[in-house]
JSON list of C-alpha atoms in Angstrom, two decimals:
[
{"chain": "A", "resi": 791, "resn": "MET", "atom": "CA", "xyz": [-13.51, 5.87, -18.23]},
{"chain": "A", "resi": 792, "resn": "ARG", "atom": "CA", "xyz": [-9.88, 4.84, -18.64]},
{"chain": "A", "resi": 793, "resn": "ASN", "atom": "CA", "xyz": [-8.71, 1.53, -20.07]},
{"chain": "A", "resi": 794, "resn": "THR", "atom": "CA", "xyz": [-8.04, -0.78, -17.14]},
{"chain": "A", "resi": 795, "resn": "GLU", "atom": "CA", "xyz": [-7.38, -3.71, -19.48]},
{"chain": "A", "resi": 796, "resn": "MET", "atom": "CA", "xyz": [-3.94, -2.23, -20.17]},
{"chain": "A", "resi": 797, "resn": "THR", "atom": "CA", "xyz": [-1.18, -3.28, -17.80]},
{"chain": "A", "resi": 798, "resn": "LYS", "atom": "CA", "xyz": [0.97, -0.45, -16.48]},
{"chain": "A", "resi": 799, "resn": "VAL", "atom": "CA", "xyz": [4.32, -0.71, -14.71]},
{"chain": "A", "resi": 800, "resn": "ARG", "atom": "CA", "xyz": [5.87, 1.99, -12.54]},
{"chain": "A", "resi": 801, "resn": "THR", "atom": "CA", "xyz": [8.93, 2.04, -10.33]},
{"chain": "A", "resi": 802, "resn": "ALA", "atom": "CA", "xyz": [9.50, 3.76, -6.99]},
{"chain": "A", "resi": 803, "resn": "MET", "atom": "CA", "xyz": [12.17, 4.24, -4.37]},
{"chain": "A", "resi": 804, "resn": "THR", "atom": "CA", "xyz": [10.03, 5.00, -1.30]},
{"chain": "A", "resi": 805, "resn": "SER", "atom": "CA", "xyz": [6.82, 3.77, 0.26]},
{"chain": "A", "resi": 806, "resn": "GLN", "atom": "CA", "xyz": [5.31, 7.22, -0.34]},
{"chain": "A", "resi": 807, "resn": "GLU", "atom": "CA", "xyz": [6.01, 6.91, -4.08]},
{"chain": "A", "resi": 808, "resn": "VAL", "atom": "CA", "xyz": [4.43, 3.44, -4.01]},
{"chain": "A", "resi": 809, "resn": "GLN", "atom": "CA", "xyz": [1.36, 4.88, -2.26]},
{"chain": "A", "resi": 810, "resn": "ASN", "atom": "CA", "xyz": [1.13, 7.64, -4.88]},
{"chain": "A", "resi": 811, "resn": "HIS", "atom": "CA", "xyz": [1.28, 5.08, -7.73]},
{"chain": "A", "resi": 812, "resn": "VAL", "atom": "CA", "xyz": [-1.31, 2.84, -6.04]},
{"chain": "A", "resi": 813, "resn": "ASN", "atom": "CA", "xyz": [-3.65, 5.82, -5.53]},
{"chain": "A", "resi": 814, "resn": "GLU", "atom": "CA", "xyz": [-3.23, 6.90, -9.14]},
{"chain": "A", "resi": 815, "resn": "PHE", "atom": "CA", "xyz": [-3.96, 3.40, -10.44]},
{"chain": "A", "resi": 816, "resn": "ARG", "atom": "CA", "xyz": [-7.08, 3.25, -8.24]},
{"chain": "A", "resi": 817, "resn": "SER", "atom": "CA", "xyz": [-8.25, 6.64, -9.51]},
{"chain": "A", "resi": 818, "resn": "GLU", "atom": "CA", "xyz": [-7.86, 5.26, -13.05]},
{"chain": "A", "resi": 819, "resn": "GLY", "atom": "CA", "xyz": [-10.29, 2.47, -12.13]},
{"chain": "A", "resi": 820, "resn": "TYR", "atom": "CA", "xyz": [-8.00, -0.49, -11.48]},
{"chain": "A", "resi": 821, "resn": "ALA", "atom": "CA", "xyz": [-9.43, -2.94, -8.95]},
{"chain": "A", "resi": 822, "resn": "GLU", "atom": "CA", "xyz": [-7.52, -3.26, -5.67]},
{"chain": "A", "resi": 823, "resn": "ASP", "atom": "CA", "xyz": [-6.74, -6.91, -6.41]},
{"chain": "A", "resi": 824, "resn": "HIS", "atom": "CA", "xyz": [-5.09, -5.91, -9.72]},
{"chain": "A", "resi": 825, "resn": "ILE", "atom": "CA", "xyz": [-2.50, -3.57, -8.22]},
{"chain": "A", "resi": 826, "resn": "PHE", "atom": "CA", "xyz": [0.71, -5.32, -7.19]},
{"chain": "A", "resi": 827, "resn": "VAL", "atom": "CA", "xyz": [3.96, -4.39, -5.51]},
{"chain": "A", "resi": 828, "resn": "LEU", "atom": "CA", "xyz": [7.25, -6.29, -5.92]},
{"chain": "A", "resi": 829, "resn": "THR", "atom": "CA", "xyz": [10.65, -5.97, -4.26]},
{"chain": "A", "resi": 830, "resn": "HIS", "atom": "CA", "xyz": [13.66, -8.24, -3.95]},
{"chain": "A", "resi": 831, "resn": "ASP", "atom": "CA", "xyz": [12.80, -8.93, -0.30]},
{"chain": "A", "resi": 832, "resn": "LYS", "atom": "CA", "xyz": [9.57, -10.85, 0.44]},
{"chain": "A", "resi": 833, "resn": "THR", "atom": "CA", "xyz": [9.23, -9.25, 3.89]},
{"chain": "A", "resi": 834, "resn": "ARG", "atom": "CA", "xyz": [9.57, -5.76, 2.39]},
{"chain": "A", "resi": 835, "resn": "THR", "atom": "CA", "xyz": [7.06, -6.64, -0.33]},
{"chain": "A", "resi": 836, "resn": "LYS", "atom": "CA", "xyz": [4.55, -7.85, 2.27]},
{"chain": "A", "resi": 837, "resn": "ARG", "atom": "CA", "xyz": [5.07, -4.76, 4.42]},
{"chain": "A", "resi": 838, "resn": "LEU", "atom": "CA", "xyz": [4.65, -2.38, 1.45]},
{"chain": "A", "resi": 839, "resn": "ALA", "atom": "CA", "xyz": [1.57, -4.24, 0.23]},
{"chain": "A", "resi": 840, "resn": "GLU", "atom": "CA", "xyz": [-0.01, -3.92, 3.67]},
{"chain": "A", "resi": 841, "resn": "ARG", "atom": "CA", "xyz": [0.87, -0.22, 4.06]},
{"chain": "A", "resi": 842, "resn": "THR", "atom": "CA", "xyz": [-0.33, 0.81, 0.61]},
{"chain": "A", "resi": 843, "resn": "ASP", "atom": "CA", "xyz": [-3.30, -1.55, 0.22]},
{"chain": "A", "resi": 844, "resn": "ALA", "atom": "CA", "xyz": [-1.62, -3.09, -2.82]},
{"chain": "A", "resi": 845, "resn": "GLU", "atom": "CA", "xyz": [-1.36, -6.83, -3.40]},
{"chain": "A", "resi": 846, "resn": "GLU", "atom": "CA", "xyz": [1.39, -9.41, -3.60]},
{"chain": "A", "resi": 847, "resn": "ILE", "atom": "CA", "xyz": [1.36, -11.60, -6.71]},
{"chain": "A", "resi": 848, "resn": "GLY", "atom": "CA", "xyz": [-0.18, -14.88, -5.56]},
{"chain": "A", "resi": 849, "resn": "VAL", "atom": "CA", "xyz": [-1.27, -18.25, -6.88]},
{"chain": "A", "resi": 850, "resn": "GLY", "atom": "CA", "xyz": [-4.45, -16.92, -8.48]},
{"chain": "A", "resi": 851, "resn": "ASP", "atom": "CA", "xyz": [-2.53, -14.25, -10.37]},
{"chain": "A", "resi": 852, "resn": "GLN", "atom": "CA", "xyz": [0.45, -16.26, -11.57]},
{"chain": "A", "resi": 853, "resn": "GLY", "atom": "CA", "xyz": [-1.11, -19.70, -11.86]},
{"chain": "A", "resi": 854, "resn": "LEU", "atom": "CA", "xyz": [-0.46, -22.88, -9.92]},
{"chain": "A", "resi": 855, "resn": "GLY", "atom": "CA", "xyz": [2.33, -24.10, -12.23]},
{"chain": "A", "resi": 856, "resn": "THR", "atom": "CA", "xyz": [4.37, -20.91, -11.82]},
{"chain": "A", "resi": 857, "resn": "THR", "atom": "CA", "xyz": [3.77, -20.94, -8.05]},
{"chain": "A", "resi": 858, "resn": "ILE", "atom": "CA", "xyz": [5.05, -24.50, -7.71]},
{"chain": "A", "resi": 859, "resn": "ALA", "atom": "CA", "xyz": [8.05, -23.81, -9.98]},
{"chain": "A", "resi": 860, "resn": "ASN", "atom": "CA", "xyz": [8.88, -20.72, -7.89]},
{"chain": "A", "resi": 861, "resn": "TRP", "atom": "CA", "xyz": [9.58, -22.99, -4.89]},
{"chain": "A", "resi": 862, "resn": "PHE", "atom": "CA", "xyz": [12.68, -24.17, -6.74]},
{"chain": "A", "resi": 863, "resn": "ARG", "atom": "CA", "xyz": [13.77, -20.86, -8.27]},
{"chain": "A", "resi": 864, "resn": "SER", "atom": "CA", "xyz": [16.20, -18.23, -7.06]},
{"chain": "A", "resi": 865, "resn": "THR", "atom": "CA", "xyz": [14.69, -14.93, -5.91]},
{"chain": "A", "resi": 866, "resn": "GLY", "atom": "CA", "xyz": [15.56, -13.24, -9.21]},
{"chain": "A", "resi": 867, "resn": "ASP", "atom": "CA", "xyz": [14.07, -16.08, -11.26]},
{"chain": "A", "resi": 868, "resn": "GLU", "atom": "CA", "xyz": [10.94, -16.05, -9.11]},
{"chain": "A", "resi": 869, "resn": "LEU", "atom": "CA", "xyz": [10.48, -12.29, -9.51]},
{"chain": "A", "resi": 870, "resn": "ARG", "atom": "CA", "xyz": [10.92, -12.50, -13.28]},
{"chain": "A", "resi": 871, "resn": "ALA", "atom": "CA", "xyz": [8.43, -15.40, -13.45]},
{"chain": "A", "resi": 872, "resn": "LYS", "atom": "CA", "xyz": [5.86, -13.43, -11.47]},
{"chain": "A", "resi": 873, "resn": "MET", "atom": "CA", "xyz": [6.20, -10.43, -13.77]},
{"chain": "A", "resi": 874, "resn": "ARG", "atom": "CA", "xyz": [6.08, -12.67, -16.85]},
{"chain": "A", "resi": 875, "resn": "SER", "atom": "CA", "xyz": [2.80, -14.20, -15.63]},
{"chain": "A", "resi": 876, "resn": "LEU", "atom": "CA", "xyz": [1.29, -10.70, -15.76]},
{"chain": "A", "resi": 877, "resn": "GLY", "atom": "CA", "xyz": [2.50, -10.18, -19.34]},
{"chain": "A", "resi": 878, "resn": "VAL", "atom": "CA", "xyz": [5.85, -8.44, -18.82]},
{"chain": "A", "resi": 879, "resn": "ALA", "atom": "CA", "xyz": [8.23, -9.32, -21.67]},
{"chain": "A", "resi": 880, "resn": "GLU", "atom": "CA", "xyz": [11.34, -11.30, -20.75]},
{"chain": "A", "resi": 881, "resn": "ASN", "atom": "CA", "xyz": [13.78, -8.44, -21.44]},
{"chain": "A", "resi": 882, "resn": "GLU", "atom": "CA", "xyz": [11.67, -6.00, -19.40]},
{"chain": "A", "resi": 883, "resn": "ALA", "atom": "CA", "xyz": [11.35, -8.51, -16.54]},
{"chain": "A", "resi": 884, "resn": "GLU", "atom": "CA", "xyz": [15.15, -8.81, -16.53]},
{"chain": "A", "resi": 885, "resn": "ARG", "atom": "CA", "xyz": [15.56, -5.03, -16.54]},
{"chain": "A", "resi": 886, "resn": "LEU", "atom": "CA", "xyz": [13.04, -4.56, -13.73]},
{"chain": "A", "resi": 887, "resn": "GLU", "atom": "CA", "xyz": [14.58, -7.35, -11.65]},
{"chain": "A", "resi": 888, "resn": "ALA", "atom": "CA", "xyz": [17.99, -5.69, -12.05]},
{"chain": "A", "resi": 889, "resn": "GLU", "atom": "CA", "xyz": [16.39, -2.45, -10.83]},
{"chain": "A", "resi": 890, "resn": "MET", "atom": "CA", "xyz": [15.04, -4.33, -7.81]},
{"chain": "A", "resi": 891, "resn": "ASP", "atom": "CA", "xyz": [18.63, -5.41, -7.09]},
{"chain": "A", "resi": 892, "resn": "ARG", "atom": "CA", "xyz": [19.22, -1.68, -6.48]},
{"chain": "A", "resi": 893, "resn": "ASP", "atom": "CA", "xyz": [16.25, -1.44, -4.05]},
{"chain": "A", "resi": 894, "resn": "VAL", "atom": "CA", "xyz": [13.78, -0.14, -6.65]},
{"chain": "A", "resi": 895, "resn": "ILE", "atom": "CA", "xyz": [10.16, -1.09, -5.97]},
{"chain": "A", "resi": 896, "resn": "VAL", "atom": "CA", "xyz": [7.98, -2.21, -8.89]},
{"chain": "A", "resi": 897, "resn": "VAL", "atom": "CA", "xyz": [4.28, -1.33, -8.88]},
{"chain": "A", "resi": 898, "resn": "ILE", "atom": "CA", "xyz": [2.06, -3.01, -11.47]},
{"chain": "A", "resi": 899, "resn": "ALA", "atom": "CA", "xyz": [-1.53, -2.23, -12.42]},
{"chain": "A", "resi": 900, "resn": "TRP", "atom": "CA", "xyz": [-2.56, -5.45, -14.13]},
{"chain": "A", "resi": 901, "resn": "GLY", "atom": "CA", "xyz": [-4.97, -5.57, -17.05]},
{"chain": "A", "resi": 902, "resn": "GLY", "atom": "CA", "xyz": [-6.28, -8.98, -15.94]},
{"chain": "A", "resi": 903, "resn": "ARG", "atom": "CA", "xyz": [-5.02, -11.37, -18.62]},
{"chain": "A", "resi": 904, "resn": "GLU", "atom": "CA", "xyz": [-2.74, -14.24, -17.54]},
{"chain": "A", "resi": 905, "resn": "TYR", "atom": "CA", "xyz": [0.28, -15.09, -19.69]},
{"chain": "A", "resi": 906, "resn": "GLY", "atom": "CA", "xyz": [2.36, -18.21, -19.97]},
{"chain": "A", "resi": 907, "resn": "ASP", "atom": "CA", "xyz": [5.44, -19.58, -21.69]},
{"chain": "A", "resi": 908, "resn": "ASP", "atom": "CA", "xyz": [6.89, -17.04, -24.13]},
{"chain": "A", "resi": 909, "resn": "ASP", "atom": "CA", "xyz": [3.69, -15.02, -24.52]},
{"chain": "A", "resi": 910, "resn": "PHE", "atom": "CA", "xyz": [3.73, -11.42, -23.30]},
{"chain": "A", "resi": 911, "resn": "ASP", "atom": "CA", "xyz": [1.65, -8.25, -23.43]},
{"chain": "A", "resi": 912, "resn": "ARG", "atom": "CA", "xyz": [2.91, -6.04, -26.26]},
{"chain": "A", "resi": 913, "resn": "ASP", "atom": "CA", "xyz": [0.86, -3.09, -25.01]},
{"chain": "A", "resi": 914, "resn": "ILE", "atom": "CA", "xyz": [2.21, -2.69, -21.47]},
{"chain": "A", "resi": 915, "resn": "TYR", "atom": "CA", "xyz": [2.93, 0.91, -20.60]},
{"chain": "A", "resi": 916, "resn": "TYR", "atom": "CA", "xyz": [6.19, 1.32, -18.68]},
{"chain": "A", "resi": 917, "resn": "TYR", "atom": "CA", "xyz": [6.88, 4.40, -16.58]},
{"chain": "A", "resi": 918, "resn": "PRO", "atom": "CA", "xyz": [10.64, 4.18, -16.04]},
{"chain": "A", "resi": 919, "resn": "TYR", "atom": "CA", "xyz": [12.17, 5.63, -12.93]},
{"chain": "A", "resi": 920, "resn": "VAL", "atom": "CA", "xyz": [13.70, 9.04, -13.72]},
{"chain": "A", "resi": 921, "resn": "PRO", "atom": "CA", "xyz": [17.39, 8.83, -12.71]},
{"chain": "A", "resi": 922, "resn": "TYR", "atom": "CA", "xyz": [18.65, 6.70, -15.60]},
{"chain": "A", "resi": 923, "resn": "ALA", "atom": "CA", "xyz": [21.88, 8.71, -15.47]},
{"chain": "A", "resi": 924, "resn": "MET", "atom": "CA", "xyz": [22.70, 6.71, -12.33]},
{"chain": "A", "resi": 925, "resn": "HIS", "atom": "CA", "xyz": [23.47, 3.65, -14.45]},
{"chain": "A", "resi": 926, "resn": "ASN", "atom": "CA", "xyz": [23.86, 5.17, -17.95]},
{"chain": "A", "resi": 927, "resn": "ASP", "atom": "CA", "xyz": [20.81, 3.49, -19.47]},
{"chain": "A", "resi": 928, "resn": "PRO", "atom": "CA", "xyz": [18.69, 5.49, -21.89]},
{"chain": "A", "resi": 929, "resn": "PRO", "atom": "CA", "xyz": [15.06, 6.07, -20.88]},
{"chain": "A", "resi": 930, "resn": "TYR", "atom": "CA", "xyz": [12.49, 3.82, -22.52]},
{"chain": "A", "resi": 931, "resn": "LYS", "atom": "CA", "xyz": [9.79, 5.48, -24.59]}
]
C-alpha cells in the first residue's frame, strides 16, 4: 500500500496527460475527492475536472475563510490561496501559478491535511513538467 497521506503535485499540458495523472493517483490509492485539477481559467478547470473525474478545490477543501477571501482576490491570488490551503509552499504556489499563466494544468493528489496562514507541507512531492529549457529554469529535485 502506498502512502496516500503525502501530497503530490504534477503538471500537464493536455487533457490526456491530466487523465493519465488522475489514473496514476487513483492506482496509488488516492480517493477521488482528493485529486484536484487547477488551471487559470475556471471554465477550463471545470471541464477538465468533469472529463477526468478529478475535483475542483472547493469550500470543504480550502476552508470557508479562504473561500470568502477568494471572492475579493485576483485569479492568480485565488489560485495560489487554493494551492496553499492544500499545503503547497508559497514559493511553489507562485511558481505553479506562473506555469498556469502559460496554460500548464496542475494536478494535485492531496494527502488530506488542511493548511492555513504560513504553514505548508514540507513533504510534498513535485513532479515538474519536463521542458524547463523553454523558460531556462532548472528542474526541481
